[in-house]
CSV table of N, CA, C and O in Angstrom, one decimal:
chain,number,residue,atom,x,y,z
Q,1490,MET,N,-11.4,22.4,-9.2
Q,1490,MET,CA,-10.9,22.7,-8.1
Q,1490,MET,C,-11.9,22.3,-7.4
Q,1490,MET,O,-13.5,22.0,-7.2
Q,1491,GLN,N,-11.5,21.7,-6.0
Q,1491,GLN,CA,-12.2,21.2,-5.2
Q,1491,GLN,C,-11.5,21.4,-3.4
Q,1491,GLN,O,-10.9,22.0,-3.4
Q,1492,ALA,N,-12.7,21.4,-2.9
Q,1492,ALA,CA,-12.3,21.3,-1.6
Q,1492,ALA,C,-11.3,20.4,-0.8
Q,1492,ALA,O,-11.5,19.2,-1.0
Q,1493,ILE,N,-10.0,21.2,-0.3
Q,1493,ILE,CA,-9.2,19.8,0.4
Q,1493,ILE,C,-8.7,20.3,1.6
Q,1493,ILE,O,-8.7,21.6,2.3
Q,1494,ASP,N,-9.0,19.4,2.7
Q,1494,ASP,CA,-8.3,19.6,4.0
Q,1494,ASP,C,-6.5,19.5,4.0
Q,1494,ASP,O,-6.4,18.3,4.1
Q,1495,LEU,N,-6.2,20.7,4.3
Q,1495,LEU,CA,-5.0,20.8,4.4
Q,1495,LEU,C,-4.2,19.5,5.6
Q,1495,LEU,O,-3.2,19.3,5.7
Q,1496,ALA,N,-5.2,19.6,6.6
Q,1496,ALA,CA,-4.6,19.1,7.8
Q,1496,ALA,C,-4.4,17.4,7.7
Q,1496,ALA,O,-4.1,16.7,8.3
Q,1497,GLU,N,-5.6,17.1,6.9
Q,1497,GLU,CA,-5.5,15.5,6.4
Q,1497,GLU,C,-4.4,15.4,5.2
Q,1497,GLU,O,-4.0,14.3,4.8
Q,1498,PHE,N,-4.2,16.6,3.9
Q,1498,PHE,CA,-3.4,15.9,3.1
Q,1498,PHE,C,-2.1,16.5,3.0
Q,1498,PHE,O,-1.5,15.5,2.4
Q,1499,LEU,N,-1.8,17.1,4.0
Q,1499,LEU,CA,-0.1,17.1,4.1
Q,1499,LEU,C,0.4,15.7,5.0
Q,1499,LEU,O,1.9,15.2,4.4
Q,1500,PRO,N,-0.4,15.5,5.7
Q,1500,PRO,CA,-0.1,13.8,6.7
Q,1500,PRO,C,0.1,12.8,5.1
Q,1500,PRO,O,0.9,11.9,5.0
Q,1501,ASN,N,-0.9,12.8,4.4
Q,1501,ASN,CA,-0.9,12.0,3.4
Q,1501,ASN,C,0.4,12.3,2.1
Q,1501,ASN,O,0.8,11.2,1.6
Q,1502,VAL,N,0.5,13.3,2.0
Q,1502,VAL,CA,1.5,13.6,1.2
Q,1502,VAL,C,2.7,13.0,1.5
Q,1502,VAL,O,3.8,12.7,0.8
Q,1503,ALA,N,3.0,13.5,3.1
Q,1503,ALA,CA,4.0,12.9,3.5
Q,1503,ALA,C,4.3,11.4,3.7
Q,1503,ALA,O,5.5,10.9,3.3
Q,1504,GLU,N,3.4,10.7,4.0
Q,1504,GLU,CA,3.5,9.2,4.0
Q,1504,GLU,C,3.9,8.8,2.5
Q,1504,GLU,O,4.6,7.6,2.5
Q,1505,HIS,N,3.1,9.4,1.4
Q,1505,HIS,CA,3.7,8.6,0.3
Q,1505,HIS,C,4.4,9.5,-0.8
Q,1505,HIS,O,4.8,8.7,-1.7
Q,1506,ALA,N,5.5,9.8,0.0
Q,1506,ALA,CA,5.9,10.9,-1.2
Q,1506,ALA,C,7.5,10.1,-1.0
Q,1506,ALA,O,8.6,10.0,-2.2
Q,1507,GLY,N,7.7,8.9,-0.5
Q,1507,GLY,CA,8.8,7.8,-0.4
Q,1507,GLY,C,10.3,8.3,0.3
Q,1507,GLY,O,11.2,8.1,-0.4
Q,1508,ILE,N,10.0,9.2,1.1
Q,1508,ILE,CA,11.4,10.1,1.5
Q,1508,ILE,C,11.2,9.5,3.2
Q,1508,ILE,O,10.0,9.6,3.9
Q,1509,ALA,N,12.1,9.3,4.0
Q,1509,ALA,CA,12.3,8.8,5.3
Q,1509,ALA,C,12.3,10.3,6.0
Q,1509,ALA,O,12.8,11.2,5.9
Q,1510,ASP,N,11.2,10.0,7.3
Q,1510,ASP,CA,11.7,10.7,8.5
Q,1510,ASP,C,11.2,12.3,7.7
Q,1510,ASP,O,11.5,13.4,7.7
Q,1511,VAL,N,9.7,12.1,7.2
Q,1511,VAL,CA,9.0,13.3,7.1
Q,1511,VAL,C,7.8,13.6,7.6
Q,1511,VAL,O,7.0,12.8,8.1
Q,1512,ARG,N,8.1,14.5,8.7
Q,1512,ARG,CA,6.8,15.0,9.8
Q,1512,ARG,C,6.0,15.9,9.4
Q,1512,ARG,O,6.3,16.7,8.7
Q,1513,CYS,N,5.1,16.2,10.1
Q,1513,CYS,CA,3.9,17.1,10.0
Q,1513,CYS,C,3.7,17.7,11.4
Q,1513,CYS,O,3.1,17.1,12.5
Q,1514,ALA,N,3.8,19.2,11.5
Q,1514,ALA,CA,3.1,19.7,12.4
Q,1514,ALA,C,1.6,20.6,12.1
Q,1514,ALA,O,2.1,21.5,11.4
Q,1515,LEU,N,0.7,20.2,12.7
Q,1515,LEU,CA,-0.7,20.5,12.3
Q,1515,LEU,C,-1.2,21.5,13.1
Q,1515,LEU,O,-0.8,21.1,14.4
Q,1516,VAL,N,-1.9,22.1,13.0
Q,1516,VAL,CA,-3.2,22.8,13.9
Q,1516,VAL,C,-4.4,21.8,14.0
Q,1516,VAL,O,-4.5,21.0,13.5
Q,1517,ASP,N,-5.2,22.1,15.1
Q,1517,ASP,CA,-6.3,21.3,15.5
Q,1517,ASP,C,-7.4,21.9,14.7
Q,1517,ASP,O,-7.6,22.9,14.0
Q,1518,GLY,N,-7.9,20.8,14.0
Q,1518,GLY,CA,-9.3,21.0,12.8
Q,1518,GLY,C,-9.1,21.1,11.7
Q,1518,GLY,O,-7.6,21.1,11.0
Q,1519,PRO,N,-10.1,21.1,10.7
Q,1519,PRO,CA,-9.3,21.1,9.8
Q,1519,PRO,C,-9.1,22.7,8.7
Q,1519,PRO,O,-9.4,23.7,9.6
Q,1520,VAL,N,-8.7,22.5,7.8
Q,1520,VAL,CA,-7.9,23.7,7.4
Q,1520,VAL,C,-8.4,23.7,5.7
Q,1520,VAL,O,-7.7,22.9,4.9
Q,1521,PRO,N,-9.5,23.8,5.6
Q,1521,PRO,CA,-10.1,23.7,4.2
Q,1521,PRO,C,-9.4,24.6,3.2
Q,1521,PRO,O,-9.3,26.0,3.6
Q,1522,VAL,N,-9.2,24.5,2.0
Q,1522,VAL,CA,-8.9,25.1,0.9
Q,1522,VAL,C,-9.7,24.8,-0.3
Q,1522,VAL,O,-9.7,23.5,-0.5
Q,1523,HIS,N,-9.5,25.5,-1.5
Q,1523,HIS,CA,-10.0,25.0,-3.1
Q,1523,HIS,C,-8.9,24.8,-3.6
Q,1523,HIS,O,-8.1,26.0,-4.1
Q,1524,ALA,N,-8.4,23.7,-4.3
Q,1524,ALA,CA,-7.1,23.6,-5.0
Q,1524,ALA,C,-7.4,22.3,-6.0
Q,1524,ALA,O,-8.4,21.7,-5.7
Q,1525,ASP,N,-6.5,21.9,-7.0
Q,1525,ASP,CA,-6.5,21.0,-7.5
Q,1525,ASP,C,-5.7,20.2,-6.8
Q,1525,ASP,O,-4.4,20.1,-6.7
Q,1526,GLU,N,-6.3,18.8,-6.4
Q,1526,GLU,CA,-5.4,17.7,-5.7
Q,1526,GLU,C,-4.2,17.6,-6.0
Q,1526,GLU,O,-3.0,17.2,-5.4
Q,1527,TYR,N,-4.0,16.8,-7.2
Q,1527,TYR,CA,-3.3,16.4,-8.2
Q,1527,TYR,C,-2.0,17.4,-8.4
Q,1527,TYR,O,-0.9,17.1,-7.9
Q,1528,PRO,N,-2.3,18.5,-8.9
Q,1528,PRO,CA,-1.4,19.1,-9.0
Q,1528,PRO,C,-0.4,20.0,-7.7
Q,1528,PRO,O,0.8,20.1,-7.7
Q,1529,LEU,N,-1.4,19.8,-7.1
Q,1529,LEU,CA,-1.1,20.2,-5.4
Q,1529,LEU,C,-0.1,19.2,-4.6
Q,1529,LEU,O,1.2,19.3,-4.3
Q,1530,GLU,N,-0.4,17.6,-4.9
Q,1530,GLU,CA,0.1,17.2,-4.5
Q,1530,GLU,C,1.4,16.9,-5.4
Q,1530,GLU,O,3.0,16.8,-4.9
Q,1531,ASP,N,1.7,17.2,-6.8
Q,1531,ASP,CA,3.1,16.8,-7.4
Q,1531,ASP,C,3.8,18.0,-6.7
Q,1531,ASP,O,5.1,17.9,-6.8
Q,1532,VAL,N,3.6,19.4,-6.7
Q,1532,VAL,CA,4.4,20.8,-5.9
Q,1532,VAL,C,5.1,20.2,-4.6
Q,1532,VAL,O,5.7,20.0,-5.1
Q,1533,PHE,N,4.1,19.3,-3.6
Q,1533,PHE,CA,4.7,19.0,-2.4
Q,1533,PHE,C,5.6,18.1,-2.5
Q,1533,PHE,O,6.8,17.9,-1.9
Q,1534,SER,N,5.4,17.1,-3.5
Q,1534,SER,CA,6.5,16.2,-3.8
Q,1534,SER,C,7.9,16.6,-4.0
Q,1534,SER,O,8.7,15.8,-3.8
Q,1535,HIS,N,7.6,17.5,-5.2
Q,1535,HIS,CA,9.1,18.2,-6.0
Q,1535,HIS,C,9.5,18.8,-4.9
Q,1535,HIS,O,10.8,18.5,-4.5
Q,1536,VAL,N,8.7,19.8,-4.2
Q,1536,VAL,CA,9.3,20.4,-2.7
Q,1536,VAL,C,10.3,19.2,-2.1
Q,1536,VAL,O,11.3,19.3,-1.6
Q,1537,LEU,N,9.7,18.2,-1.6
Q,1537,LEU,CA,10.3,17.3,-0.4
Q,1537,LEU,C,11.3,16.5,-1.3
Q,1537,LEU,O,12.5,16.1,-0.2
Q,1538,LYS,N,11.4,16.2,-2.5
Q,1538,LYS,CA,12.5,15.6,-2.9
Q,1538,LYS,C,13.3,16.6,-3.0
Q,1538,LYS,O,14.6,15.9,-2.4
Q,1539,ASN,N,13.6,17.9,-3.3
Q,1539,ASN,CA,14.6,18.7,-3.1
Q,1539,ASN,C,15.0,19.0,-1.9
Q,1539,ASN,O,16.4,19.2,-1.6
Q,1540,ALA,N,13.9,18.9,-0.6
Q,1540,ALA,CA,14.4,19.5,0.6
Q,1540,ALA,C,15.2,18.0,1.0
Q,1540,ALA,O,16.2,18.2,1.8
Q,1541,ASP,N,14.7,16.8,0.8
Q,1541,ASP,CA,15.7,15.4,1.0
Q,1541,ASP,C,17.3,15.6,0.3
Q,1541,ASP,O,18.0,14.9,1.0
Q,1542,ARG,N,17.3,16.0,-0.9
Q,1542,ARG,CA,18.5,15.8,-1.6
Q,1542,ARG,C,19.5,17.0,-0.8
Q,1542,ARG,O,20.4,16.6,-0.7
Q,1543,TYR,N,19.1,18.0,-0.1
Q,1543,TYR,CA,20.1,18.9,0.7
Q,1543,TYR,C,19.7,19.1,1.6
Q,1543,TYR,O,21.0,19.8,2.3
Q,1544,ARG,N,19.2,18.0,2.6
Q,1544,ARG,CA,19.1,18.1,4.5
Q,1544,ARG,C,20.5,17.0,4.8
Q,1544,ARG,O,20.9,16.3,3.6
Q,1545,ARG,N,21.0,17.5,5.7
Q,1545,ARG,CA,22.1,16.8,6.3
Q,1545,ARG,C,21.5,15.2,6.5
Q,1545,ARG,O,20.1,15.3,7.2
Q,1546,PRO,N,22.1,14.4,6.6
Q,1546,PRO,CA,21.6,13.2,6.9
Q,1546,PRO,C,21.5,12.6,7.9
Q,1546,PRO,O,22.0,13.2,9.3
Q,1547,GLY,N,20.5,11.8,8.3
Q,1547,GLY,CA,19.7,11.7,9.8
Q,1547,GLY,C,18.8,12.5,10.2
Q,1547,GLY,O,18.4,12.7,11.5
Q,1548,THR,N,18.4,14.1,9.5
Q,1548,THR,CA,17.7,14.9,10.4
Q,1548,THR,C,16.4,15.0,9.5
Q,1548,THR,O,16.1,14.5,8.3
Q,1549,PRO,N,15.5,15.1,10.3
Q,1549,PRO,CA,13.9,15.1,9.9
Q,1549,PRO,C,13.6,16.7,9.0
Q,1549,PRO,O,14.4,17.5,9.0
Q,1550,ILE,N,12.7,16.4,7.9
Q,1550,ILE,CA,12.2,17.1,7.1
Q,1550,ILE,C,10.4,17.4,7.9
Q,1550,ILE,O,9.6,16.4,8.0
Q,1551,THR,N,10.6,18.7,8.1
Q,1551,THR,CA,9.0,18.8,8.9
Q,1551,THR,C,8.0,20.1,8.2
Q,1551,THR,O,8.7,21.2,7.7
Q,1552,LEU,N,7.0,19.5,7.5
Q,1552,LEU,CA,6.1,20.2,7.2
Q,1552,LEU,C,5.3,21.3,8.3
Q,1552,LEU,O,4.4,20.5,9.1
Q,1553,VAL,N,5.2,22.9,8.2
Q,1553,VAL,CA,4.5,23.3,9.9
Q,1553,VAL,C,3.6,24.0,8.9
Q,1553,VAL,O,3.5,24.7,8.0
Q,1554,LEU,N,2.0,23.5,9.4
Q,1554,LEU,CA,0.9,23.9,9.0
Q,1554,LEU,C,0.5,25.2,9.9
Q,1554,LEU,O,0.2,24.7,11.4
Q,1555,GLU,N,0.2,26.2,9.6
Q,1555,GLU,CA,0.0,27.4,10.2
Q,1555,GLU,C,-1.5,28.5,9.8
Q,1555,GLU,O,-1.1,28.3,8.5
Q,1556,THR,N,-2.2,28.6,10.3
Q,1556,THR,CA,-3.3,29.5,10.1
Q,1556,THR,C,-3.6,30.6,10.5
Q,1556,THR,O,-2.7,31.0,12.0
Q,1557,THR,N,-4.2,31.7,9.9
Q,1557,THR,CA,-4.8,32.9,10.6
Q,1557,THR,C,-6.4,32.7,10.6
Q,1557,THR,O,-6.4,32.4,9.5
Q,1558,GLU,N,-6.9,34.1,10.6
Q,1558,GLU,CA,-8.4,34.0,10.1
Q,1558,GLU,C,-8.4,33.3,8.8
Q,1558,GLU,O,-9.8,33.5,8.5
Q,1559,ARG,N,-7.6,34.4,7.8
Q,1559,ARG,CA,-8.1,34.1,6.3
Q,1559,ARG,C,-7.1,33.3,5.7
Q,1559,ARG,O,-7.3,33.0,4.5
Q,1560,THR,N,-6.0,32.8,6.2
Q,1560,THR,CA,-4.9,32.2,5.4
Q,1560,THR,C,-4.2,30.9,6.2
Q,1560,THR,O,-4.5,30.7,7.1
Q,1561,ALA,N,-4.0,30.2,5.2
Q,1561,ALA,CA,-2.7,29.3,5.7
Q,1561,ALA,C,-1.4,29.3,5.0
Q,1561,ALA,O,-1.6,29.4,4.0
Q,1562,THR,N,-0.9,28.9,6.2
Q,1562,THR,CA,0.5,28.8,5.4
Q,1562,THR,C,1.5,27.7,5.6
Q,1562,THR,O,1.2,26.7,7.1
Q,1563,ILE,N,1.9,27.0,5.0
Q,1563,ILE,CA,2.6,25.6,5.0
Q,1563,ILE,C,4.8,26.2,5.1
Q,1563,ILE,O,4.7,26.8,4.1
Q,1564,THR,N,5.1,26.3,5.9
Q,1564,THR,CA,6.6,25.8,6.2
Q,1564,THR,C,7.4,24.5,6.1
Q,1564,THR,O,6.7,23.7,6.7
Q,1565,LEU,N,8.5,24.4,5.4
Q,1565,LEU,CA,9.0,23.6,5.1
Q,1565,LEU,C,10.5,23.7,6.3
Q,1565,LEU,O,10.8,24.7,5.5
Q,1566,ARG,N,10.2,22.9,7.0
Q,1566,ARG,CA,11.8,22.9,7.5
Q,1566,ARG,C,12.6,22.1,7.8
Q,1566,ARG,O,12.3,20.5,7.6
Q,1567,ALA,N,13.9,22.1,7.4
Q,1567,ALA,CA,14.6,20.9,7.2
Q,1567,ALA,C,16.1,21.6,7.4
Q,1567,ALA,O,16.6,22.6,7.2
Q,1568,ARG,N,17.1,20.9,8.0
Q,1568,ARG,CA,18.6,21.4,8.3
Q,1568,ARG,C,19.5,20.9,6.8
Q,1568,ARG,O,19.5,19.7,6.5
Q,1569,ALA,N,19.5,21.9,5.9
Q,1569,ALA,CA,20.5,21.8,4.8
Q,1569,ALA,C,21.8,22.0,5.5
Q,1569,ALA,O,22.6,21.6,6.1
Q,1570,VAL,N,22.9,20.9,4.1
Q,1570,VAL,CA,24.3,20.7,4.2
Q,1570,VAL,C,24.6,22.0,3.6
Q,1570,VAL,O,24.0,22.6,2.9
Q,1571,ALA,N,25.7,22.2,4.2
Q,1571,ALA,CA,26.2,23.2,3.4
Q,1571,ALA,C,26.9,23.3,1.9
Q,1571,ALA,O,26.8,22.5,1.5
Q,1572,ALA,N,26.2,24.0,1.1
Q,1572,ALA,CA,26.3,24.0,-0.2
Q,1572,ALA,C,26.3,25.5,-0.9
Q,1572,ALA,O,25.8,26.4,-0.5
Q,1573,ASP,N,26.9,25.4,-2.3
Q,1573,ASP,CA,26.9,26.8,-2.7
Q,1573,ASP,C,25.6,27.0,-3.0
Q,1573,ASP,O,25.0,26.2,-3.7
Q,1574,ARG,N,25.1,28.6,-3.2
Q,1574,ARG,CA,23.4,28.9,-3.0
Q,1574,ARG,C,23.6,28.8,-4.6
Q,1574,ARG,O,22.4,28.5,-5.1
Q,1575,SER,N,24.1,28.8,-5.8
Q,1575,SER,CA,24.0,28.7,-6.8
Q,1575,SER,C,23.5,27.4,-7.6
Q,1575,SER,O,22.7,27.1,-8.0
Q,1576,GLN,N,24.2,26.1,-6.9
Q,1576,GLN,CA,23.8,24.9,-7.2
Q,1576,GLN,C,22.3,24.7,-6.5
Q,1576,GLN,O,21.4,24.3,-6.8
Q,1577,VAL,N,22.1,25.2,-5.2
Q,1577,VAL,CA,20.9,24.6,-4.7
Q,1577,VAL,C,19.7,25.4,-5.6
Q,1577,VAL,O,18.7,24.9,-5.8
Q,1578,LEU,N,20.0,26.9,-5.7
Q,1578,LEU,CA,18.9,27.5,-6.2
Q,1578,LEU,C,18.9,26.9,-7.7
Q,1578,LEU,O,17.6,27.1,-8.3
Q,1579,SER,N,20.0,26.7,-8.1
Q,1579,SER,CA,19.9,25.8,-9.7
Q,1579,SER,C,19.0,24.7,-9.8
Q,1579,SER,O,18.0,24.2,-10.8
Q,1580,ALA,N,19.0,23.7,-8.9
Q,1580,ALA,CA,18.5,22.6,-8.5
Q,1580,ALA,C,17.1,22.8,-8.2
Q,1580,ALA,O,16.2,22.1,-8.5
Q,1581,LEU,N,16.7,24.1,-7.9
Q,1581,LEU,CA,15.4,24.3,-7.3
Q,1581,LEU,C,14.4,25.2,-8.4
Q,1581,LEU,O,13.2,25.1,-8.2
Q,1582,GLY,N,15.6,25.2,-9.5
Q,1582,GLY,CA,14.7,25.8,-10.6
Q,1582,GLY,C,14.4,27.0,-10.1
Q,1582,GLY,O,13.7,27.8,-11.1
Q,1583,ALA,N,15.3,27.7,-9.4
Q,1583,ALA,CA,14.7,29.3,-9.0
Q,1583,ALA,C,15.9,30.4,-9.8
Q,1583,ALA,O,16.8,30.1,-10.0
Q,1584,ARG,N,15.5,31.2,-10.4
Q,1584,ARG,CA,16.1,32.2,-11.2
Q,1584,ARG,C,16.7,33.1,-9.9
Q,1584,ARG,O,15.9,33.6,-8.9
Q,1585,TRP,N,17.6,33.5,-10.1
Q,1585,TRP,CA,18.3,34.4,-9.0
Q,1585,TRP,C,19.8,35.0,-9.7
Q,1585,TRP,O,19.8,35.1,-11.2
Q,1586,GLY,N,19.8,36.5,-9.1
Q,1586,GLY,CA,20.6,37.1,-9.6
Q,1586,GLY,C,21.7,38.0,-8.3
Q,1586,GLY,O,21.0,38.0,-7.0
Q,1587,ARG,N,22.7,38.1,-8.3
Q,1587,ARG,CA,23.4,39.0,-7.4
Q,1587,ARG,C,23.0,40.9,-7.5
Q,1587,ARG,O,23.1,41.0,-8.3
Q,1588,GLY,N,22.3,41.3,-6.3
Q,1588,GLY,CA,22.1,42.6,-6.6
Q,1588,GLY,C,23.3,43.7,-6.2
Q,1588,GLY,O,24.5,43.0,-6.2
Q,1589,ARG,N,23.2,44.8,-7.0
Q,1589,ARG,CA,23.8,45.8,-7.3
Q,1589,ARG,C,23.8,46.6,-6.0
Q,1589,ARG,O,22.7,47.0,-5.8
Q,1590,GLY,N,24.8,47.1,-5.4
Q,1590,GLY,CA,24.4,48.6,-4.4
Q,1590,GLY,C,25.5,48.3,-3.4
Q,1590,GLY,O,25.8,48.9,-3.0
């Protein structure tokens, strides 16, 4: 593990993801976290590729970095095309089921 500044890391991942119109909304100043850089980059690359697959053509993908005193939150915002929920969740690798009640 190493110290990574998310405020520098996210724009770098966005730039090298090979996806058009990926934007970053960042906080002022560094946001240090302890993580393994390459696996973290793989996670964001995978998520960005899925967002690109399901976004409306011509719309941006935005990574939003927010912080509190003790936490950092990264939110991905994209306008998705209308799709069957099961197809999207399956493509994202999520397990899901319909609740009873």
